Amino acid sequence: MDAAQLKALALVCTLTPSPKPSSSELLARQVIQQLSTHAVECDLIRVVDHDVKPGVQTDMGEGDEWPGIRERLLAADILVLATPIWLGHPASVAQRVLERLDAELSETDDKGRLSMFDKVAVVAVVGNEDGAHHVKAELYQALCDVGFSIPAQGATYWVGEAMQGTDYQDLPETPDAIAGATAMAARNAAHLARALRSSPYPAG
């Protein structure tokens, strides 16, 4: 399998529309930069810039922009799901993405396997309060349910000190621990994606 054929899509679930800066997007871009060093072609979407309708179907009708995002996801081997923490939980945009992914439980390939089988997901979380492990757990559970595989240590996160206002994007440089976690998440995601490409999950 040619490694250059691997593709990744980052879905950034910040509440902030473009072109304003976003800590979630910054961390997602650091993940995909690391993925690119493993010959993975990367793309990024800031979800809030698109009209993703509420619902649990692949297409919620007129004006819904999720079908176009879904096409790009179906073409990818790796999903990077990035979210800030709000009130101790993933951002509402991330929840919207998970709700739309619920439709994949009814979508199968020509072998009867879920549409997201053989795809890998990693998570990137930012916040200025505690809760990153809880948010990771919420996202992992939902992504696994709809068919994604999670690699070993398949997440990177940063949270600042409680009750202060520093954002990840305000840091003068990326802390070594965060850079190391980001590199490992990307490296393991690329490895697992290649393994699944060469040896897909069996059909039932």
PDB file of N, CA and C in Angstrom, residues 107-118 200-204:
ATOM      1  N   GLU A 107     -25.437   2.959   7.662  1.00  0.00           N
ATOM      2  CA  GLU A 107     -24.767   3.000   6.362  1.00  0.00           C
ATOM      3  C   GLU A 107     -23.694   1.921   6.311  1.00  0.00           C
ATOM      4  N   THR A 108     -23.734   1.084   5.289  1.00  0.00           N
ATOM      5  CA  THR A 108     -22.764  -0.004   5.165  1.00  0.00           C
ATOM      6  C   THR A 108     -22.130  -0.010   3.783  1.00  0.00           C
ATOM      7  N   ASP A 109     -20.969  -0.657   3.700  1.00  0.00           N
ATOM      8  CA  ASP A 109     -20.312  -0.799   2.405  1.00  0.00           C
ATOM      9  C   ASP A 109     -20.853  -2.032   1.686  1.00  0.00           C
ATOM     10  N   ASP A 110     -20.231  -2.382   0.563  1.00  0.00           N
ATOM     11  CA  ASP A 110     -20.747  -3.494  -0.235  1.00  0.00           C
ATOM     12  C   ASP A 110     -20.529  -4.851   0.427  1.00  0.00           C
ATOM     13  N   LYS A 111     -19.808  -4.865   1.563  1.00  0.00           N
ATOM     14  CA  LYS A 111     -19.623  -6.107   2.319  1.00  0.00           C
ATOM     15  C   LYS A 111     -20.483  -6.138   3.579  1.00  0.00           C
ATOM     16  N   GLY A 112     -21.319  -5.116   3.739  1.00  0.00           N
ATOM     17  CA  GLY A 112     -22.192  -5.065   4.893  1.00  0.00           C
ATOM     18  C   GLY A 112     -21.539  -4.515   6.150  1.00  0.00           C
ATOM     19  N   ARG A 113     -20.360  -3.914   6.014  1.00  0.00           N
ATOM     20  CA  ARG A 113     -19.673  -3.337   7.166  1.00  0.00           C
ATOM     21  C   ARG A 113     -20.029  -1.864   7.304  1.00  0.00           C
ATOM     22  N   LEU A 114     -20.007  -1.346   8.530  1.00  0.00           N
ATOM     23  CA  LEU A 114     -20.305   0.070   8.742  1.00  0.00           C
ATOM     24  C   LEU A 114     -19.374   0.949   7.906  1.00  0.00           C
ATOM     25  N   SER A 115     -19.906   2.072   7.445  1.00  0.00           N
ATOM     26  CA  SER A 115     -19.172   2.947   6.533  1.00  0.00           C
ATOM     27  C   SER A 115     -17.880   3.497   7.123  1.00  0.00           C
ATOM     28  N   MET A 116     -17.800   3.589   8.444  1.00  0.00           N
ATOM     29  CA  MET A 116     -16.604   4.142   9.069  1.00  0.00           C
ATOM     30  C   MET A 116     -15.607   3.078   9.531  1.00  0.00           C
ATOM     31  N   PHE A 117     -15.905   1.811   9.288  1.00  0.00           N
ATOM     32  CA  PHE A 117     -14.923   0.761   9.556  1.00  0.00           C
ATOM     33  C   PHE A 117     -13.649   1.057   8.758  1.00  0.00           C
ATOM     34  N   ASP A 118     -12.526   0.672   9.301  1.00  0.00           N
ATOM     35  CA  ASP A 118     -11.211   0.848   8.685  1.00  0.00           C
ATOM     36  C   ASP A 118     -10.752   2.305   8.692  1.00  0.00           C
ATOM     37  N   PRO A 200      -8.137  -5.037   6.369  1.00  0.00           N
ATOM     38  CA  PRO A 200      -9.384  -4.450   6.846  1.00  0.00           C
ATOM     39  C   PRO A 200     -10.117  -5.374   7.817  1.00  0.00           C
ATOM     40  N   TYR A 201     -11.034  -4.775   8.578  1.00  0.00           N
ATOM     41  CA  TYR A 201     -11.885  -5.578   9.446  1.00  0.00           C
ATOM     42  C   TYR A 201     -12.709  -6.542   8.593  1.00  0.00           C
ATOM     43  N   PRO A 202     -12.940  -7.762   9.071  1.00  0.00           N
ATOM     44  CA  PRO A 202     -13.708  -8.728   8.286  1.00  0.00           C
ATOM     45  C   PRO A 202     -15.187  -8.376   8.280  1.00  0.00           C
ATOM     46  N   ALA A 203     -15.862  -8.848   7.248  1.00  0.00           N
ATOM     47  CA  ALA A 203     -17.327  -8.712   7.183  1.00  0.00           C
ATOM     48  C   ALA A 203     -17.954  -9.762   8.095  1.00  0.00           C
ATOM     49  N   GLY A 204     -19.166  -9.474   8.539  1.00  0.00           N
ATOM     50  CA  GLY A 204     -19.854 -10.412   9.421  1.00  0.00           C
ATOM     51  C   GLY A 204     -20.340 -11.656   8.699  1.00  0.00           C
TER      52      GLY A 204
END
